[in-house]
Every structure is written in structure tokens, then in C-alpha cells.
Amino acid sequence: MTVITVPLSDRSYDIVIEDGVLARAGDYLGPIARGRRMVIVADAQVPMHLATLRTSLTASGIASEAIEIPAGEGSKSWATLELLLDSLLALGVERGDHIVALGGGVIGDLVGFAASILKRGCGFVQVPTTLLAQVDSSVGGKTGINTRAGKNLVGAFHQPALVLIDPTTLDTLPPREVRAGYAEVVKYGLIDDPDFFAWCESNGTVLLLGDPLARAHAIARSVSAKARIVGADERETTGTRALLNLGHTFGHALEAEAGFDGSLLHGEGVAAGMALAFAFSAEQGLCRAEDADRVARHLRDAGLPDGIAAAGITASGETLVGHMLHDKKREGGTLPFLLARGIGQTYLDRSVDLQQVATFLDRCPR
Ligand SMILES: NC(=O)c1ccc[n+]([C@@H]2O[C@H](COP(=O)([O-])OP(=O)(O)OC[C@H]3O[C@@H](n4cnc5c(N)ncnc54)[C@H](O)[C@@H]3O)[C@@H](O)[C@H]2O)c1
Ligand SMILES: O=C(O)C(=O)C[C@@H](O)[C@H](O)[C@H](O)COP(=O)(O)O
Ligand SMILES: [Zn+2]
């Protein structure tokens, strides 16, 4: 078992990583339930994991109710949020209760946001069941929904009380979703850990095939990096947490253009976005072309898109930059970008000319 703490003074919380921990969830949730019934909000596609969780709660003497949410990015919406809040109110959830989010990043973001506003804020616990959620979205308290204008534009910072990660739940995850989650794993290497990127180059293939040791290493290393960064800059005010956005300004624009319909998964958008961030950095003379090529090659080898064409997007540079103007990092007329001086040397650049970005994107193959 590995336990990593997110250091946030009186709101610090543990991330427990252990094969099979879902079947022992009651041991961890007992003290949080305080003798009350727990409400689990689960992705409708993980009934087997919901059953394991509920059995464990029952064995620990904790009653539970379940609300199932349709799978997919479309559920990070006003409509689903409203239905969820009504269901939670109907079940009598109180401010001191903790809602359990069981599923991927969609469920975690949606349930975390619902918890942040229900009765002006109640608690929640993350039980992530996708690789992406286990290495990234379940940690750090960014919650929210998408709107017509783009990704995650309405939300709140609201930290969970506990994150329970059972890597064996990934045995049922479709390979495309495993690959999408792997993009966020690679991200940690590219941000500030070149040794971890090299580890990914050597171990990515076995990790994607479900090797338990490689999987455990990748989850623990990713989560440690995220816990350290979130502890240093919880609300993305100093620029440190913004590093976790590597590839996301490009990636969210590609996702918005694709339309949140499952044709381009978040991790796929991030993969293409990271390749574009490195290619743009190389074009600007900030990093070596060999580094950008190395990033694109590894993403391709992992079965991930390495640019606009591979992401299936045909939109112009101007259209994509139009999506980027909704980015939450925007400061007046400036849009800070995560660029790179090399692998593991990502930094926030506030001097990027959006016209140059549009021209660069137009030159990328379609
Ligand atoms: N809050 C954050 O810090 C943060 C970080 C990264 C991503 N995100 C958000 O996370 C979302 C993407 O999350 P995701 O990639 O987990 O997608 P997801 O939640 O849509 O899950 C992917 C698919 O896997 C299915 N699934 C989940 N667990 C399964 C399992 N164990 N077995 C079989 N199927 C399973 C789901 O039904 C869904 O179809 C995006 O909305 C993204 O914006 C948030
Ligand atoms: O935790 C963070 O901070 C991140 O940026 C992690 C990202 O992987 C994640 O996709 C996040 O939701 C993007 O945040 P946003 O602020 O750009 O919406
Ligand atoms: Zn992301």
C-alpha cells in the first residue's frame, strides 16, 4: 500500500493506492460516514465496481444509496448537474455528509462540483476507476462542468476528504481509455521530470498492457507530483499549478472543436496539445527540434494523437485560437502558454503572440 498526502494544512488529505482496496473501502469510509448512510454517485458503466464498493460498505455496517450517471463527457453539463443535485437533496444529504464519486474524471469533476455547492458545500470522497482519474483528476480539487463556450468553464476548487485508488479496477477499462489516461502520465515527465519521461519511453508499452508493477509505479509517481504541485499552489495563483495545464490550451481547443461527443477524449486532446506545445516551442527556437520529435514519437508509439491531423480536427488556426480565448489562464489581452525549453523544462510564457499561434496551427498538417 502507498499513501501520499496532499499537504493543505487543515484540509490535507490522503491518497491511498492499493490493489484491491475497493473491496476494503468500508475500512476507510467508516470514520467518514459517522454512522450515516453514504450516497455513492457512480458512472453507469461500472456496476461491477459499484457492487464491490457497496458490499464492502455493508460489511462495515454502513448503509448506502447509489445514483448512476450516464457515461461520457456529456454528463459534465448543467442538465446532469441539476438532476444530480435534485437527487442528492431528495436523499436528504446533509452538509456534514460525504458523497462518494465512483468513476472517471467526468464523475469526479461533476460530483465534486455538486458537493461544492450543495447546501453551500458538503464533503466528498474520490474513488477513481480510470487511469486518467487515478493519476490526475481525483487529486487537487478542480471540479466543474463544461458549457457551450468550452471546457470546465463553470466550477469550483473543492478538495476531497480522501482519495481511494484501486489500480485493479483498470482491468475492465477499454484500451482506448487507458491510452487517454496515459497522456496525463507522460505529462508529468514533460513538466519537470525528464527521468520519468525516459521511464515512460522504456515502460509505456507494458504499462498500457496492464502490467501491475508498471501501473503502480506510474500512478504513485504521477500522484506524488500532483500532490506536491497542488500543495504549493492550490488555486493556480502563482503559476506553479498552471504547469499541470501543459498541452491543455491547445488540447481544450481541439476538444471544443470536436464537440465533447466522444470523438476526441480529453487525454487524446492533451496528447495532441502537448505535441503542439513542443512543436511550437521548437519553432520559436525555445527547445531543440529533437525534443519535440521525441515527444511526438513517444505519443504516437503509445497510440495517441501527436497533432491536429491525428486528432481528426480540420479547423483553421483562427478558429482554434478563438476557442483558446475562453481559457481560464487568460489575463486581459494576454493568454499565458505552457511552453518548453526541453523535456522536463516546461514554463509559463506570458509573451506568446496569438497571431503567431494561429499561423503555426495553419502550417500544421490537416
Ligand atoms: N479535475 C481535474 O484535475 C481533471 C484532470 C484531468 C482531467 N479532468 C477531466 O476528466 C474528464 C476525463 O476523465 P476520464 O478520462 O476518466 O473519462 P470518463 O470519466 O469519461 O471515463 C472514461 C470512460 O471509461 C468508463 N469507465 C470508467 N471506469 C471504468 C472501468 N473501471 N472499467 C470500464 N469502464 C470504465 C466510463 O464509463 C467512460 O465511458 C474530462 O472531463 C477532463 O476534463 C479533470
Ligand atoms: O489539476 C490541474 O490543475 C490541471 O490542470 C489538471 C488537468 O489535467 C485537468 O485537465 C484540469 O481539469 C484542467 O484544468 P483547467 O483549469 O484548464 O480547466
Ligand atoms: Zn487534463
JSON list of C-alpha atoms in Angstrom, two decimals, residues 109-317:
[
{"chain": "A", "resi": 109, "resn": "ASP", "atom": "CA", "xyz": [-15.47, 16.66, -11.68]},
{"chain": "A", "resi": 110, "resn": "LEU", "atom": "CA", "xyz": [-19.28, 16.60, -11.68]},
{"chain": "A", "resi": 111, "resn": "VAL", "atom": "CA", "xyz": [-19.74, 15.16, -8.18]},
{"chain": "A", "resi": 112, "resn": "GLY", "atom": "CA", "xyz": [-17.02, 17.39, -6.73]},
{"chain": "A", "resi": 113, "resn": "PHE", "atom": "CA", "xyz": [-18.78, 20.45, -8.13]},
{"chain": "A", "resi": 114, "resn": "ALA", "atom": "CA", "xyz": [-22.17, 19.26, -6.88]},
{"chain": "A", "resi": 115, "resn": "ALA", "atom": "CA", "xyz": [-20.62, 18.74, -3.43]},
{"chain": "A", "resi": 116, "resn": "SER", "atom": "CA", "xyz": [-19.10, 22.21, -3.50]},
{"chain": "A", "resi": 117, "resn": "ILE", "atom": "CA", "xyz": [-22.48, 23.90, -3.92]},
{"chain": "A", "resi": 118, "resn": "LEU", "atom": "CA", "xyz": [-24.92, 21.51, -2.21]},
{"chain": "A", "resi": 119, "resn": "LYS", "atom": "CA", "xyz": [-26.10, 23.24, 0.97]},
{"chain": "A", "resi": 120, "resn": "ARG", "atom": "CA", "xyz": [-23.18, 25.66, 0.35]},
{"chain": "A", "resi": 121, "resn": "GLY", "atom": "CA", "xyz": [-20.67, 22.87, 0.46]},
{"chain": "A", "resi": 122, "resn": "CYS", "atom": "CA", "xyz": [-20.59, 19.31, 1.70]},
{"chain": "A", "resi": 123, "resn": "GLY", "atom": "CA", "xyz": [-17.81, 16.74, 1.67]},
{"chain": "A", "resi": 124, "resn": "PHE", "atom": "CA", "xyz": [-16.85, 14.18, -0.94]},
{"chain": "A", "resi": 125, "resn": "VAL", "atom": "CA", "xyz": [-14.53, 11.25, -1.50]},
{"chain": "A", "resi": 126, "resn": "GLN", "atom": "CA", "xyz": [-12.91, 10.29, -4.80]},
{"chain": "A", "resi": 127, "resn": "VAL", "atom": "CA", "xyz": [-12.83, 6.63, -5.83]},
{"chain": "A", "resi": 128, "resn": "PRO", "atom": "CA", "xyz": [-11.37, 6.88, -9.36]},
{"chain": "A", "resi": 129, "resn": "THR", "atom": "CA", "xyz": [-11.74, 3.97, -11.79]},
{"chain": "A", "resi": 130, "resn": "THR", "atom": "CA", "xyz": [-9.94, 5.26, -14.91]},
{"chain": "A", "resi": 131, "resn": "LEU", "atom": "CA", "xyz": [-6.20, 5.67, -15.35]},
{"chain": "A", "resi": 132, "resn": "LEU", "atom": "CA", "xyz": [-6.73, 9.36, -16.05]},
{"chain": "A", "resi": 133, "resn": "ALA", "atom": "CA", "xyz": [-8.67, 9.85, -12.82]},
{"chain": "A", "resi": 134, "resn": "GLN", "atom": "CA", "xyz": [-6.19, 7.77, -10.80]},
{"chain": "A", "resi": 135, "resn": "VAL", "atom": "CA", "xyz": [-3.17, 9.77, -11.97]},
{"chain": "A", "resi": 136, "resn": "ASP", "atom": "CA", "xyz": [-4.72, 13.22, -12.22]},
{"chain": "A", "resi": 137, "resn": "SER", "atom": "CA", "xyz": [-8.36, 14.27, -11.86]},
{"chain": "A", "resi": 138, "resn": "SER", "atom": "CA", "xyz": [-9.16, 12.68, -8.47]},
{"chain": "A", "resi": 139, "resn": "VAL", "atom": "CA", "xyz": [-6.43, 14.77, -6.82]},
{"chain": "A", "resi": 140, "resn": "GLY", "atom": "CA", "xyz": [-6.28, 18.53, -6.40]},
{"chain": "A", "resi": 141, "resn": "GLY", "atom": "CA", "xyz": [-9.88, 19.66, -6.09]},
{"chain": "A", "resi": 142, "resn": "LYS", "atom": "CA", "xyz": [-10.53, 21.15, -9.53]},
{"chain": "A", "resi": 143, "resn": "THR", "atom": "CA", "xyz": [-14.21, 20.41, -10.09]},
{"chain": "A", "resi": 144, "resn": "GLY", "atom": "CA", "xyz": [-16.67, 21.64, -12.68]},
{"chain": "A", "resi": 145, "resn": "ILE", "atom": "CA", "xyz": [-18.72, 21.23, -15.82]},
{"chain": "A", "resi": 146, "resn": "ASN", "atom": "CA", "xyz": [-18.43, 22.24, -19.48]},
{"chain": "A", "resi": 147, "resn": "THR", "atom": "CA", "xyz": [-20.63, 24.91, -21.07]},
{"chain": "A", "resi": 148, "resn": "ARG", "atom": "CA", "xyz": [-21.44, 25.85, -24.67]},
{"chain": "A", "resi": 149, "resn": "ALA", "atom": "CA", "xyz": [-18.38, 28.13, -24.58]},
{"chain": "A", "resi": 150, "resn": "GLY", "atom": "CA", "xyz": [-15.95, 25.36, -23.67]},
{"chain": "A", "resi": 151, "resn": "LYS", "atom": "CA", "xyz": [-14.27, 23.05, -21.16]},
{"chain": "A", "resi": 152, "resn": "ASN", "atom": "CA", "xyz": [-14.56, 23.39, -17.38]},
{"chain": "A", "resi": 153, "resn": "LEU", "atom": "CA", "xyz": [-15.78, 26.98, -17.58]},
{"chain": "A", "resi": 154, "resn": "VAL", "atom": "CA", "xyz": [-18.03, 26.71, -14.51]},
{"chain": "A", "resi": 155, "resn": "GLY", "atom": "CA", "xyz": [-16.68, 25.11, -11.39]},
{"chain": "A", "resi": 156, "resn": "ALA", "atom": "CA", "xyz": [-15.00, 25.44, -8.03]},
{"chain": "A", "resi": 157, "resn": "PHE", "atom": "CA", "xyz": [-11.91, 24.43, -6.14]},
{"chain": "A", "resi": 158, "resn": "HIS", "atom": "CA", "xyz": [-13.21, 21.88, -3.65]},
{"chain": "A", "resi": 159, "resn": "GLN", "atom": "CA", "xyz": [-10.86, 19.29, -2.17]},
{"chain": "A", "resi": 160, "resn": "PRO", "atom": "CA", "xyz": [-11.96, 15.72, -1.43]},
{"chain": "A", "resi": 161, "resn": "ALA", "atom": "CA", "xyz": [-11.56, 14.32, 2.08]},
{"chain": "A", "resi": 162, "resn": "LEU", "atom": "CA", "xyz": [-9.91, 11.13, 0.79]},
{"chain": "A", "resi": 163, "resn": "VAL", "atom": "CA", "xyz": [-8.88, 9.50, -2.49]},
{"chain": "A", "resi": 164, "resn": "LEU", "atom": "CA", "xyz": [-9.05, 5.69, -2.68]},
{"chain": "A", "resi": 165, "resn": "ILE", "atom": "CA", "xyz": [-7.22, 4.26, -5.70]},
{"chain": "A", "resi": 166, "resn": "ASP", "atom": "CA", "xyz": [-7.62, 0.59, -6.59]},
{"chain": "A", "resi": 167, "resn": "PRO", "atom": "CA", "xyz": [-5.48, 0.02, -9.71]},
{"chain": "A", "resi": 168, "resn": "THR", "atom": "CA", "xyz": [-7.17, -3.37, -10.33]},
{"chain": "A", "resi": 169, "resn": "THR", "atom": "CA", "xyz": [-10.34, -1.50, -11.35]},
{"chain": "A", "resi": 170, "resn": "LEU", "atom": "CA", "xyz": [-8.40, -0.60, -14.51]},
{"chain": "A", "resi": 171, "resn": "ASP", "atom": "CA", "xyz": [-8.54, -4.25, -15.62]},
{"chain": "A", "resi": 172, "resn": "THR", "atom": "CA", "xyz": [-12.02, -3.53, -17.04]},
{"chain": "A", "resi": 173, "resn": "LEU", "atom": "CA", "xyz": [-11.10, -0.20, -18.69]},
{"chain": "A", "resi": 174, "resn": "PRO", "atom": "CA", "xyz": [-11.17, -0.22, -22.53]},
{"chain": "A", "resi": 175, "resn": "PRO", "atom": "CA", "xyz": [-7.68, 0.15, -24.11]},
{"chain": "A", "resi": 176, "resn": "ARG", "atom": "CA", "xyz": [-8.52, 3.50, -25.73]},
{"chain": "A", "resi": 177, "resn": "GLU", "atom": "CA", "xyz": [-9.36, 4.93, -22.29]},
{"chain": "A", "resi": 178, "resn": "VAL", "atom": "CA", "xyz": [-6.13, 3.51, -20.83]},
{"chain": "A", "resi": 179, "resn": "ARG", "atom": "CA", "xyz": [-4.17, 5.27, -23.60]},
{"chain": "A", "resi": 180, "resn": "ALA", "atom": "CA", "xyz": [-6.03, 8.54, -22.97]},
{"chain": "A", "resi": 181, "resn": "GLY", "atom": "CA", "xyz": [-5.12, 8.38, -19.26]},
{"chain": "A", "resi": 182, "resn": "TYR", "atom": "CA", "xyz": [-1.51, 7.62, -20.19]},
{"chain": "A", "resi": 183, "resn": "ALA", "atom": "CA", "xyz": [-1.26, 11.04, -21.85]},
{"chain": "A", "resi": 184, "resn": "GLU", "atom": "CA", "xyz": [-1.58, 12.68, -18.42]},
{"chain": "A", "resi": 185, "resn": "VAL", "atom": "CA", "xyz": [1.09, 10.29, -17.06]},
{"chain": "A", "resi": 186, "resn": "VAL", "atom": "CA", "xyz": [3.52, 11.38, -19.79]},
{"chain": "A", "resi": 187, "resn": "LYS", "atom": "CA", "xyz": [2.64, 14.99, -18.91]},
{"chain": "A", "resi": 188, "resn": "TYR", "atom": "CA", "xyz": [4.35, 14.71, -15.50]},
{"chain": "A", "resi": 189, "resn": "GLY", "atom": "CA", "xyz": [7.61, 13.67, -17.18]},
{"chain": "A", "resi": 190, "resn": "LEU", "atom": "CA", "xyz": [7.39, 16.50, -19.66]},
{"chain": "A", "resi": 191, "resn": "ILE", "atom": "CA", "xyz": [6.66, 19.13, -16.98]},
{"chain": "A", "resi": 192, "resn": "ASP", "atom": "CA", "xyz": [9.70, 18.68, -14.72]},
{"chain": "A", "resi": 193, "resn": "ASP", "atom": "CA", "xyz": [10.79, 15.04, -14.54]},
{"chain": "A", "resi": 194, "resn": "PRO", "atom": "CA", "xyz": [12.90, 14.01, -17.56]},
{"chain": "A", "resi": 195, "resn": "ASP", "atom": "CA", "xyz": [13.90, 10.72, -15.85]},
{"chain": "A", "resi": 196, "resn": "PHE", "atom": "CA", "xyz": [10.21, 9.81, -15.60]},
{"chain": "A", "resi": 197, "resn": "PHE", "atom": "CA", "xyz": [9.71, 10.63, -19.29]},
{"chain": "A", "resi": 198, "resn": "ALA", "atom": "CA", "xyz": [12.61, 8.27, -20.09]},
{"chain": "A", "resi": 199, "resn": "TRP", "atom": "CA", "xyz": [10.96, 5.67, -17.81]},
{"chain": "A", "resi": 200, "resn": "CYS", "atom": "CA", "xyz": [7.75, 6.12, -19.85]},
{"chain": "A", "resi": 201, "resn": "GLU", "atom": "CA", "xyz": [9.68, 5.56, -23.08]},
{"chain": "A", "resi": 202, "resn": "SER", "atom": "CA", "xyz": [11.01, 2.26, -21.70]},
{"chain": "A", "resi": 203, "resn": "ASN", "atom": "CA", "xyz": [7.92, 1.08, -19.81]},
{"chain": "A", "resi": 204, "resn": "GLY", "atom": "CA", "xyz": [4.94, 2.68, -21.60]},
{"chain": "A", "resi": 205, "resn": "THR", "atom": "CA", "xyz": [4.15, -0.42, -23.64]},
{"chain": "A", "resi": 206, "resn": "VAL", "atom": "CA", "xyz": [3.91, -2.77, -20.65]},
{"chain": "A", "resi": 207, "resn": "LEU", "atom": "CA", "xyz": [2.06, -0.16, -18.65]},
{"chain": "A", "resi": 208, "resn": "LEU", "atom": "CA", "xyz": [-0.56, 0.15, -21.40]},
{"chain": "A", "resi": 209, "resn": "LEU", "atom": "CA", "xyz": [-0.88, -3.65, -21.41]},
{"chain": "A", "resi": 210, "resn": "GLY", "atom": "CA", "xyz": [-1.78, -3.53, -17.70]},
{"chain": "A", "resi": 211, "resn": "ASP", "atom": "CA", "xyz": [1.47, -4.67, -16.07]},
{"chain": "A", "resi": 212, "resn": "PRO", "atom": "CA", "xyz": [0.69, -4.23, -12.32]},
{"chain": "A", "resi": 213, "resn": "LEU", "atom": "CA", "xyz": [4.18, -3.08, -11.29]},
{"chain": "A", "resi": 214, "resn": "ALA", "atom": "CA", "xyz": [4.49, -0.52, -14.08]},
{"chain": "A", "resi": 215, "resn": "ARG", "atom": "CA", "xyz": [0.96, 0.67, -13.39]},
{"chain": "A", "resi": 216, "resn": "ALA", "atom": "CA", "xyz": [1.59, 1.07, -9.65]},
{"chain": "A", "resi": 217, "resn": "HIS", "atom": "CA", "xyz": [4.82, 2.97, -10.29]},
{"chain": "A", "resi": 218, "resn": "ALA", "atom": "CA", "xyz": [3.19, 5.33, -12.80]},
{"chain": "A", "resi": 219, "resn": "ILE", "atom": "CA", "xyz": [0.21, 6.04, -10.54]},
{"chain": "A", "resi": 220, "resn": "ALA", "atom": "CA", "xyz": [2.34, 6.72, -7.44]},
{"chain": "A", "resi": 221, "resn": "ARG", "atom": "CA", "xyz": [4.85, 8.90, -9.30]},
{"chain": "A", "resi": 222, "resn": "SER", "atom": "CA", "xyz": [2.11, 10.90, -11.02]},
{"chain": "A", "resi": 223, "resn": "VAL", "atom": "CA", "xyz": [0.08, 11.40, -7.87]},
{"chain": "A", "resi": 224, "resn": "SER", "atom": "CA", "xyz": [3.19, 12.41, -5.86]},
{"chain": "A", "resi": 225, "resn": "ALA", "atom": "CA", "xyz": [3.98, 15.07, -8.45]},
{"chain": "A", "resi": 226, "resn": "LYS", "atom": "CA", "xyz": [0.42, 16.34, -8.48]},
{"chain": "A", "resi": 227, "resn": "ALA", "atom": "CA", "xyz": [0.18, 16.39, -4.65]},
{"chain": "A", "resi": 228, "resn": "ARG", "atom": "CA", "xyz": [3.43, 18.41, -4.46]},
{"chain": "A", "resi": 229, "resn": "ILE", "atom": "CA", "xyz": [2.27, 20.93, -7.07]},
{"chain": "A", "resi": 230, "resn": "VAL", "atom": "CA", "xyz": [-1.23, 21.32, -5.62]},
{"chain": "A", "resi": 231, "resn": "GLY", "atom": "CA", "xyz": [0.26, 21.72, -2.13]},
{"chain": "A", "resi": 232, "resn": "ALA", "atom": "CA", "xyz": [2.45, 24.54, -3.45]},
{"chain": "A", "resi": 233, "resn": "ASP", "atom": "CA", "xyz": [-0.26, 26.42, -5.38]},
{"chain": "A", "resi": 234, "resn": "GLU", "atom": "CA", "xyz": [-3.75, 25.09, -4.63]},
{"chain": "A", "resi": 235, "resn": "ARG", "atom": "CA", "xyz": [-5.69, 27.72, -6.60]},
{"chain": "A", "resi": 236, "resn": "GLU", "atom": "CA", "xyz": [-3.32, 28.24, -9.53]},
{"chain": "A", "resi": 237, "resn": "THR", "atom": "CA", "xyz": [-2.35, 31.72, -8.43]},
{"chain": "A", "resi": 238, "resn": "THR", "atom": "CA", "xyz": [1.46, 31.63, -8.53]},
{"chain": "A", "resi": 239, "resn": "GLY", "atom": "CA", "xyz": [1.97, 29.86, -11.85]},
{"chain": "A", "resi": 240, "resn": "THR", "atom": "CA", "xyz": [3.19, 26.60, -10.28]},
{"chain": "A", "resi": 241, "resn": "ARG", "atom": "CA", "xyz": [-0.11, 24.72, -10.67]},
{"chain": "A", "resi": 242, "resn": "ALA", "atom": "CA", "xyz": [-0.52, 26.09, -14.20]},
{"chain": "A", "resi": 243, "resn": "LEU", "atom": "CA", "xyz": [2.29, 23.67, -15.16]},
{"chain": "A", "resi": 244, "resn": "LEU", "atom": "CA", "xyz": [-0.32, 20.89, -14.88]},
{"chain": "A", "resi": 245, "resn": "ASN", "atom": "CA", "xyz": [-2.04, 22.58, -17.81]},
{"chain": "A", "resi": 246, "resn": "LEU", "atom": "CA", "xyz": [0.74, 21.58, -20.23]},
{"chain": "A", "resi": 247, "resn": "GLY", "atom": "CA", "xyz": [-0.93, 20.74, -23.55]},
{"chain": "A", "resi": 248, "resn": "HIS", "atom": "CA", "xyz": [-4.35, 21.84, -22.31]},
{"chain": "A", "resi": 249, "resn": "THR", "atom": "CA", "xyz": [-4.69, 25.23, -24.02]},
{"chain": "A", "resi": 250, "resn": "PHE", "atom": "CA", "xyz": [-4.23, 23.51, -27.37]},
{"chain": "A", "resi": 251, "resn": "GLY", "atom": "CA", "xyz": [-5.99, 20.35, -26.15]},
{"chain": "A", "resi": 252, "resn": "HIS", "atom": "CA", "xyz": [-9.13, 22.03, -24.79]},
{"chain": "A", "resi": 253, "resn": "ALA", "atom": "CA", "xyz": [-9.45, 23.96, -28.09]},
{"chain": "A", "resi": 254, "resn": "LEU", "atom": "CA", "xyz": [-9.30, 20.67, -30.01]},
{"chain": "A", "resi": 255, "resn": "GLU", "atom": "CA", "xyz": [-11.85, 19.10, -27.64]},
{"chain": "A", "resi": 256, "resn": "ALA", "atom": "CA", "xyz": [-14.20, 22.09, -28.00]},
{"chain": "A", "resi": 257, "resn": "GLU", "atom": "CA", "xyz": [-13.89, 21.87, -31.79]},
{"chain": "A", "resi": 258, "resn": "ALA", "atom": "CA", "xyz": [-14.60, 18.10, -31.69]},
{"chain": "A", "resi": 259, "resn": "GLY", "atom": "CA", "xyz": [-17.74, 18.86, -29.63]},
{"chain": "A", "resi": 260, "resn": "PHE", "atom": "CA", "xyz": [-17.44, 16.68, -26.46]},
{"chain": "A", "resi": 261, "resn": "ASP", "atom": "CA", "xyz": [-19.11, 13.80, -28.31]},
{"chain": "A", "resi": 262, "resn": "GLY", "atom": "CA", "xyz": [-16.54, 11.11, -27.55]},
{"chain": "A", "resi": 263, "resn": "SER", "atom": "CA", "xyz": [-14.76, 11.50, -30.87]},
{"chain": "A", "resi": 264, "resn": "LEU", "atom": "CA", "xyz": [-11.77, 13.11, -29.12]},
{"chain": "A", "resi": 265, "resn": "LEU", "atom": "CA", "xyz": [-11.22, 12.09, -25.50]},
{"chain": "A", "resi": 266, "resn": "HIS", "atom": "CA", "xyz": [-9.70, 14.57, -23.03]},
{"chain": "A", "resi": 267, "resn": "GLY", "atom": "CA", "xyz": [-6.44, 12.61, -22.81]},
{"chain": "A", "resi": 268, "resn": "GLU", "atom": "CA", "xyz": [-6.25, 12.43, -26.60]},
{"chain": "A", "resi": 269, "resn": "GLY", "atom": "CA", "xyz": [-6.68, 16.21, -26.83]},
{"chain": "A", "resi": 270, "resn": "VAL", "atom": "CA", "xyz": [-3.97, 16.64, -24.18]},
{"chain": "A", "resi": 271, "resn": "ALA", "atom": "CA", "xyz": [-1.61, 14.33, -26.09]},
{"chain": "A", "resi": 272, "resn": "ALA", "atom": "CA", "xyz": [-2.07, 16.29, -29.31]},
{"chain": "A", "resi": 273, "resn": "GLY", "atom": "CA", "xyz": [-1.83, 19.52, -27.30]},
{"chain": "A", "resi": 274, "resn": "MET", "atom": "CA", "xyz": [1.49, 18.53, -25.69]},
{"chain": "A", "resi": 275, "resn": "ALA", "atom": "CA", "xyz": [2.93, 17.62, -29.08]},
{"chain": "A", "resi": 276, "resn": "LEU", "atom": "CA", "xyz": [1.78, 21.02, -30.39]},
{"chain": "A", "resi": 277, "resn": "ALA", "atom": "CA", "xyz": [3.23, 22.87, -27.37]},
{"chain": "A", "resi": 278, "resn": "PHE", "atom": "CA", "xyz": [6.61, 21.24, -28.01]},
{"chain": "A", "resi": 279, "resn": "ALA", "atom": "CA", "xyz": [6.42, 21.77, -31.80]},
{"chain": "A", "resi": 280, "resn": "PHE", "atom": "CA", "xyz": [5.56, 25.45, -31.26]},
{"chain": "A", "resi": 281, "resn": "SER", "atom": "CA", "xyz": [8.38, 25.79, -28.70]},
{"chain": "A", "resi": 282, "resn": "ALA", "atom": "CA", "xyz": [10.81, 24.28, -31.22]},
{"chain": "A", "resi": 283, "resn": "GLU", "atom": "CA", "xyz": [9.55, 26.58, -33.98]},
{"chain": "A", "resi": 284, "resn": "GLN", "atom": "CA", "xyz": [10.11, 29.56, -31.67]},
{"chain": "A", "resi": 285, "resn": "GLY", "atom": "CA", "xyz": [13.68, 28.38, -31.00]},
{"chain": "A", "resi": 286, "resn": "LEU", "atom": "CA", "xyz": [12.92, 27.70, -27.33]},
{"chain": "A", "resi": 287, "resn": "CYS", "atom": "CA", "xyz": [13.69, 23.99, -27.40]},
{"chain": "A", "resi": 288, "resn": "ARG", "atom": "CA", "xyz": [15.51, 21.62, -29.74]},
{"chain": "A", "resi": 289, "resn": "ALA", "atom": "CA", "xyz": [13.57, 20.11, -32.65]},
{"chain": "A", "resi": 290, "resn": "GLU", "atom": "CA", "xyz": [14.87, 16.69, -31.49]},
{"chain": "A", "resi": 291, "resn": "ASP", "atom": "CA", "xyz": [12.99, 17.13, -28.19]},
{"chain": "A", "resi": 292, "resn": "ALA", "atom": "CA", "xyz": [9.73, 17.96, -29.97]},
{"chain": "A", "resi": 293, "resn": "ASP", "atom": "CA", "xyz": [10.25, 14.95, -32.27]},
{"chain": "A", "resi": 294, "resn": "ARG", "atom": "CA", "xyz": [10.96, 12.71, -29.28]},
{"chain": "A", "resi": 295, "resn": "VAL", "atom": "CA", "xyz": [7.70, 13.78, -27.59]},
{"chain": "A", "resi": 296, "resn": "ALA", "atom": "CA", "xyz": [5.63, 13.28, -30.76]},
{"chain": "A", "resi": 297, "resn": "ARG", "atom": "CA", "xyz": [7.26, 9.87, -31.39]},
{"chain": "A", "resi": 298, "resn": "HIS", "atom": "CA", "xyz": [6.51, 8.59, -27.89]},
{"chain": "A", "resi": 299, "resn": "LEU", "atom": "CA", "xyz": [2.87, 9.73, -28.07]},
{"chain": "A", "resi": 300, "resn": "ARG", "atom": "CA", "xyz": [2.49, 8.06, -31.49]},
{"chain": "A", "resi": 301, "resn": "ASP", "atom": "CA", "xyz": [4.10, 4.86, -30.19]},
{"chain": "A", "resi": 302, "resn": "ALA", "atom": "CA", "xyz": [1.55, 4.87, -27.35]},
{"chain": "A", "resi": 303, "resn": "GLY", "atom": "CA", "xyz": [-1.29, 5.09, -29.89]},
{"chain": "A", "resi": 304, "resn": "LEU", "atom": "CA", "xyz": [-2.07, 8.72, -29.06]},
{"chain": "A", "resi": 305, "resn": "PRO", "atom": "CA", "xyz": [-2.57, 11.64, -31.46]},
{"chain": "A", "resi": 306, "resn": "ASP", "atom": "CA", "xyz": [0.57, 13.71, -32.00]},
{"chain": "A", "resi": 307, "resn": "GLY", "atom": "CA", "xyz": [-1.05, 16.76, -33.62]},
{"chain": "A", "resi": 308, "resn": "ILE", "atom": "CA", "xyz": [-4.11, 18.28, -35.24]},
{"chain": "A", "resi": 309, "resn": "ALA", "atom": "CA", "xyz": [-4.48, 15.83, -38.11]},
{"chain": "A", "resi": 310, "resn": "ALA", "atom": "CA", "xyz": [-4.12, 12.78, -35.84]},
{"chain": "A", "resi": 311, "resn": "ALA", "atom": "CA", "xyz": [-6.76, 14.32, -33.54]},
{"chain": "A", "resi": 312, "resn": "GLY", "atom": "CA", "xyz": [-9.12, 14.39, -36.52]},
{"chain": "A", "resi": 313, "resn": "ILE", "atom": "CA", "xyz": [-9.54, 18.18, -36.49]},
{"chain": "A", "resi": 314, "resn": "THR", "atom": "CA", "xyz": [-9.72, 20.24, -39.69]},
{"chain": "A", "resi": 315, "resn": "ALA", "atom": "CA", "xyz": [-10.45, 23.69, -38.23]},
{"chain": "A", "resi": 316, "resn": "SER", "atom": "CA", "xyz": [-8.29, 26.71, -39.07]},
{"chain": "A", "resi": 317, "resn": "GLY", "atom": "CA", "xyz": [-5.73, 28.23, -36.72]}
]
